[in-house]
């Protein structure tokens, strides 16, 4: 039984291109399945989370991260009476627009695309699911429901208007071109919050990376368990394990402690959401959208503690000298490939040439080149760079 403030499948705004209902799947289950079977989702297997994908088999990639986010989203949604299928679909789609090399690649491509309307990975995810996936006879993209598209666009909150967070806010007259294109075709109500399911997907992203980046940082040797003992959230978790299991071997101790960090985050989100929902008593998903604030969030005490953890990760992991060395190398790969393809678009594969011929101007050509480069996996970008520039492949050791 779904809560009254959940997204009800039978009340969906539908799809831009009308399709008959499935006989055995809800609209949101169908969205989830289309995302899982998309080419862009498969490519996440070889895209960076923090470390370049080929550096080690144990580190998270965008694919394993997305699966973890979806698992957290289903758990939280189920407890709150939300639509677990919609939350899962948004969670699985939220990183589809990422470039190779994680945020380093995105920063480089955003800079290279600045003269042509910029680049934003959330907007690119919309472009992928509405335009670039070309497998169906009746339409480009995946023809997802309005609710899933809304969740991809606004899971971090409104993107325009007074309620938009400064971190994600855009000038309504200068939206990222990919977002603007989708929104013109189908109004996503960009000034309101998204559904509770989309908000759950966003907080699940925070939970997942805050947890697994501690795991990956430990495995990489960038910091130690003793370092984490000095941090809020993590330190108490290690001490609790030591009290319950004195003398536990290092790997089990690490896992036991970090799963307690994970559990505390999830339980905190659920507790806060239950209290806020009880106080607000929303009776529809539209009431959630127009509350003017997020209903799904961390408590203030835990949020402050997690800020300290993220500051630690920023200094010791994301900006570690060895990681920065890799960032510089892969930025060079992006800086070489994009202008090369702009100057000689014939280098793109044959299936891209029809779009290139139809481009008409430099801006449209740049957007096609950005689509191609953004869709590359880490390993393919490195291989193509080595082939096209006759250089040894970029290597990295953490």
JSON list of N, CA, C and O in Angstrom, two decimals, residues 9 35 42-43 48 95 111 113 143 145 270 284 286 296 338 363 371:
[
{"chain": "A", "resi": 9, "resn": "UNK", "atom": "N", "xyz": [1.36, 4.90, -9.72]},
{"chain": "A", "resi": 9, "resn": "UNK", "atom": "CA", "xyz": [1.57, 4.54, -11.13]},
{"chain": "A", "resi": 9, "resn": "UNK", "atom": "C", "xyz": [0.38, 4.88, -12.02]},
{"chain": "A", "resi": 9, "resn": "UNK", "atom": "O", "xyz": [0.55, 5.37, -13.14]},
{"chain": "A", "resi": 35, "resn": "UNK", "atom": "N", "xyz": [16.12, 1.59, -18.47]},
{"chain": "A", "resi": 35, "resn": "UNK", "atom": "CA", "xyz": [17.39, 2.17, -18.04]},
{"chain": "A", "resi": 35, "resn": "UNK", "atom": "C", "xyz": [18.45, 1.08, -17.90]},
{"chain": "A", "resi": 35, "resn": "UNK", "atom": "O", "xyz": [19.58, 1.23, -18.39]},
{"chain": "A", "resi": 42, "resn": "UNK", "atom": "N", "xyz": [25.20, 0.34, -19.37]},
{"chain": "A", "resi": 42, "resn": "UNK", "atom": "CA", "xyz": [26.28, -0.64, -19.45]},
{"chain": "A", "resi": 42, "resn": "UNK", "atom": "C", "xyz": [27.65, 0.02, -19.41]},
{"chain": "A", "resi": 42, "resn": "UNK", "atom": "O", "xyz": [28.60, -0.50, -18.82]},
{"chain": "A", "resi": 43, "resn": "UNK", "atom": "N", "xyz": [27.77, 1.19, -20.04]},
{"chain": "A", "resi": 43, "resn": "UNK", "atom": "CA", "xyz": [29.08, 1.86, -20.09]},
{"chain": "A", "resi": 43, "resn": "UNK", "atom": "C", "xyz": [29.53, 2.35, -18.73]},
{"chain": "A", "resi": 43, "resn": "UNK", "atom": "O", "xyz": [30.73, 2.61, -18.53]},
{"chain": "A", "resi": 48, "resn": "UNK", "atom": "N", "xyz": [34.81, 6.11, -14.19]},
{"chain": "A", "resi": 48, "resn": "UNK", "atom": "CA", "xyz": [35.36, 6.40, -12.88]},
{"chain": "A", "resi": 48, "resn": "UNK", "atom": "C", "xyz": [34.30, 6.81, -11.87]},
{"chain": "A", "resi": 48, "resn": "UNK", "atom": "O", "xyz": [33.37, 7.55, -12.18]},
{"chain": "A", "resi": 95, "resn": "UNK", "atom": "N", "xyz": [23.37, 8.95, -12.83]},
{"chain": "A", "resi": 95, "resn": "UNK", "atom": "CA", "xyz": [24.74, 9.20, -13.29]},
{"chain": "A", "resi": 95, "resn": "UNK", "atom": "C", "xyz": [24.97, 8.84, -14.75]},
{"chain": "A", "resi": 95, "resn": "UNK", "atom": "O", "xyz": [26.12, 8.79, -15.20]},
{"chain": "A", "resi": 111, "resn": "UNK", "atom": "N", "xyz": [34.46, 23.07, -19.40]},
{"chain": "A", "resi": 111, "resn": "UNK", "atom": "CA", "xyz": [35.32, 24.19, -19.84]},
{"chain": "A", "resi": 111, "resn": "UNK", "atom": "C", "xyz": [35.42, 24.22, -21.36]},
{"chain": "A", "resi": 111, "resn": "UNK", "atom": "O", "xyz": [35.29, 25.29, -21.98]},
{"chain": "A", "resi": 113, "resn": "UNK", "atom": "N", "xyz": [33.31, 23.10, -23.48]},
{"chain": "A", "resi": 113, "resn": "UNK", "atom": "CA", "xyz": [31.99, 23.39, -24.07]},
{"chain": "A", "resi": 113, "resn": "UNK", "atom": "C", "xyz": [31.45, 24.76, -23.69]},
{"chain": "A", "resi": 113, "resn": "UNK", "atom": "O", "xyz": [30.35, 25.13, -24.10]},
{"chain": "A", "resi": 143, "resn": "UNK", "atom": "N", "xyz": [11.88, 7.08, -23.91]},
{"chain": "A", "resi": 143, "resn": "UNK", "atom": "CA", "xyz": [10.47, 7.43, -23.72]},
{"chain": "A", "resi": 143, "resn": "UNK", "atom": "C", "xyz": [10.03, 7.13, -22.28]},
{"chain": "A", "resi": 143, "resn": "UNK", "atom": "O", "xyz": [9.02, 6.46, -22.04]},
{"chain": "A", "resi": 145, "resn": "UNK", "atom": "N", "xyz": [8.69, 7.93, -18.36]},
{"chain": "A", "resi": 145, "resn": "UNK", "atom": "CA", "xyz": [7.56, 8.70, -17.85]},
{"chain": "A", "resi": 145, "resn": "UNK", "atom": "C", "xyz": [8.03, 10.08, -17.40]},
{"chain": "A", "resi": 145, "resn": "UNK", "atom": "O", "xyz": [9.20, 10.31, -17.10]},
{"chain": "A", "resi": 270, "resn": "UNK", "atom": "N", "xyz": [15.58, 8.03, 7.51]},
{"chain": "A", "resi": 270, "resn": "UNK", "atom": "CA", "xyz": [14.23, 7.49, 7.71]},
{"chain": "A", "resi": 270, "resn": "UNK", "atom": "C", "xyz": [13.55, 8.18, 8.89]},
{"chain": "A", "resi": 270, "resn": "UNK", "atom": "O", "xyz": [12.39, 8.59, 8.80]},
{"chain": "A", "resi": 284, "resn": "UNK", "atom": "N", "xyz": [-0.74, 14.36, -1.14]},
{"chain": "A", "resi": 284, "resn": "UNK", "atom": "CA", "xyz": [-0.51, 14.07, -2.55]},
{"chain": "A", "resi": 284, "resn": "UNK", "atom": "C", "xyz": [0.94, 14.37, -2.87]},
{"chain": "A", "resi": 284, "resn": "UNK", "atom": "O", "xyz": [1.63, 15.09, -2.14]},
{"chain": "A", "resi": 286, "resn": "UNK", "atom": "N", "xyz": [1.86, 16.24, -5.27]},
{"chain": "A", "resi": 286, "resn": "UNK", "atom": "CA", "xyz": [1.97, 17.66, -5.59]},
{"chain": "A", "resi": 286, "resn": "UNK", "atom": "C", "xyz": [2.19, 18.50, -4.34]},
{"chain": "A", "resi": 286, "resn": "UNK", "atom": "O", "xyz": [2.85, 19.54, -4.39]},
{"chain": "A", "resi": 296, "resn": "UNK", "atom": "N", "xyz": [13.02, 14.95, 2.49]},
{"chain": "A", "resi": 296, "resn": "UNK", "atom": "CA", "xyz": [13.97, 13.86, 2.74]},
{"chain": "A", "resi": 296, "resn": "UNK", "atom": "C", "xyz": [15.35, 14.47, 2.95]},
{"chain": "A", "resi": 296, "resn": "UNK", "atom": "O", "xyz": [15.93, 15.04, 2.03]},
{"chain": "A", "resi": 338, "resn": "UNK", "atom": "N", "xyz": [38.81, 16.49, -27.54]},
{"chain": "A", "resi": 338, "resn": "UNK", "atom": "CA", "xyz": [37.70, 17.34, -27.96]},
{"chain": "A", "resi": 338, "resn": "UNK", "atom": "C", "xyz": [38.08, 18.23, -29.16]},
{"chain": "A", "resi": 338, "resn": "UNK", "atom": "O", "xyz": [37.38, 18.21, -30.19]},
{"chain": "A", "resi": 363, "resn": "UNK", "atom": "N", "xyz": [28.16, 25.24, -33.15]},
{"chain": "A", "resi": 363, "resn": "UNK", "atom": "CA", "xyz": [27.59, 24.91, -31.85]},
{"chain": "A", "resi": 363, "resn": "UNK", "atom": "C", "xyz": [26.96, 23.53, -31.86]},
{"chain": "A", "resi": 363, "resn": "UNK", "atom": "O", "xyz": [27.19, 22.72, -30.95]},
{"chain": "A", "resi": 371, "resn": "UNK", "atom": "N", "xyz": [28.65, 14.85, -26.98]},
{"chain": "A", "resi": 371, "resn": "UNK", "atom": "CA", "xyz": [27.90, 13.61, -26.76]},
{"chain": "A", "resi": 371, "resn": "UNK", "atom": "C", "xyz": [28.81, 12.40, -26.92]},
{"chain": "A", "resi": 371, "resn": "UNK", "atom": "O", "xyz": [28.76, 11.45, -26.12]}
]
